[in-house]
């Protein structure tokens, strides 16, 4: 059975697009977990946090920075970095399947440490 060149090109293009769309670079990953207020206002309290990560773009789905725009982190060796936002300074350190997140706030003063895990 012979295929015309145009048909092969269409099939190849379709397969390439489908493979590209399902690649990890475009996949959305949800990270969620709990945190503890370790210092300052509300010390000892438990809080929750949920993030959406698509490629290098991070978006808060819950928490003090929920309504702030997405930002980028260095994703070459996991999600690592620091970002200053309206809610305070966020620090991210990924170790395997765990994402450690710390928030330092000045007004009111408090430090929150979260442990997040990927959700399917």
C-alpha atoms as one frame of an Amber mdcrd trajectory, in Angstrom:
protein
   0.000   0.000   0.000   1.549   3.312  -1.057   0.864   6.642   0.620   1.256
   9.906  -1.193   3.939  12.167   0.291   1.324  14.710   1.444  -0.525  12.072
   3.491   2.712  10.926   5.162   3.534  14.539   5.986   0.088  15.072   7.566
   0.397  11.869   9.611   3.920  12.772  10.761   2.849  16.319  11.693  -0.187
  15.074  13.642   1.862  12.499  15.562   4.560  15.091  16.314   2.013  17.567
  17.661   0.311  14.961  19.830   3.625  13.788  21.279   4.678  17.372  21.910
   1.473  18.250  23.737   1.820  15.306  26.071   5.481  15.937  26.860   6.448
  16.885  30.429   7.386  20.411  29.318   3.677  21.189  28.823   2.283  19.006
  31.612   0.659  20.712  34.566   1.753  19.433  37.963  -0.211  20.163  41.145
   1.723  20.314  44.411  -0.156  20.454  47.716   0.428  19.950  51.393   0.412
  21.505  54.816   2.574  23.969  56.635   3.184  25.125  60.148   3.574  28.682
  61.347   6.939  28.323  63.084   7.353  31.910  64.261   5.311  35.064  64.706
   1.572  35.704  64.469  -0.392  32.454  64.766   2.667  30.439  65.846   1.917
  26.719  66.011  -0.987  26.954  63.563  -1.385  24.637  60.593  -2.061  25.968
  57.096  -2.476  24.460  53.616  -0.931  25.381  50.281  -1.586  24.277  46.700
   0.489  25.229  43.636   0.150  24.630  39.924   3.424  24.230  37.994   3.471
  24.274  34.196   6.976  24.183  32.734   8.819  26.809  34.831   5.669  28.814
  35.646   4.349  28.563  39.197   0.853  29.738  40.163  -0.535  29.766  43.707
  -3.954  28.074  43.828  -4.363  28.729  47.569  -2.494  30.621  50.271  -1.436
  34.231  50.833  -0.257  34.727  47.217  -3.320  33.142  45.567  -4.295  36.233
  43.555  -0.767  37.169  42.467   0.487  36.529  38.915   2.485  33.383  38.031
   6.264  33.495  38.311   9.194  31.408  37.090  11.631  29.253  39.057  14.813
  27.512  37.980  13.505  24.098  36.941  16.738  22.594  35.608  17.289  20.521
  38.758  13.885  20.673  40.403  11.898  23.650  41.619  14.399  25.837  43.412
  14.633  29.537  44.018  13.382  32.583  45.847  10.703  35.057  44.801   9.480
  38.262  46.450   5.732  38.783  46.252   3.166  41.013  47.960   2.598  38.394
  50.670   6.322  38.127  51.483   9.416  36.219  50.403   8.882  32.645  49.196
  11.741  30.135  49.075  11.438  26.825  47.184  13.696  23.772  47.532  12.767
  20.520  45.784  14.252  17.254  46.986  12.956  14.342  44.950   9.172  14.130
  45.335   9.041  16.710  48.130   8.887  20.472  47.737   9.916  22.512  50.759
   8.405  25.990  50.716   9.035  28.767  53.242   7.233  32.084  53.492   8.747
  34.989  55.430   6.355  37.865  56.103   6.951  41.235  57.735   3.409  42.530
  58.285   2.362  40.696  60.343   5.690  39.088  61.146   5.559  35.327  60.633
   7.488  32.430  59.111   5.614  29.478  57.605   7.239  26.237  56.464   5.333
  23.951  54.096   5.910  20.394  52.841   4.276  19.828  49.459   3.928  16.660
  47.418   2.863  16.133  43.785  -0.761  15.145  43.241  -1.935  13.141  40.256
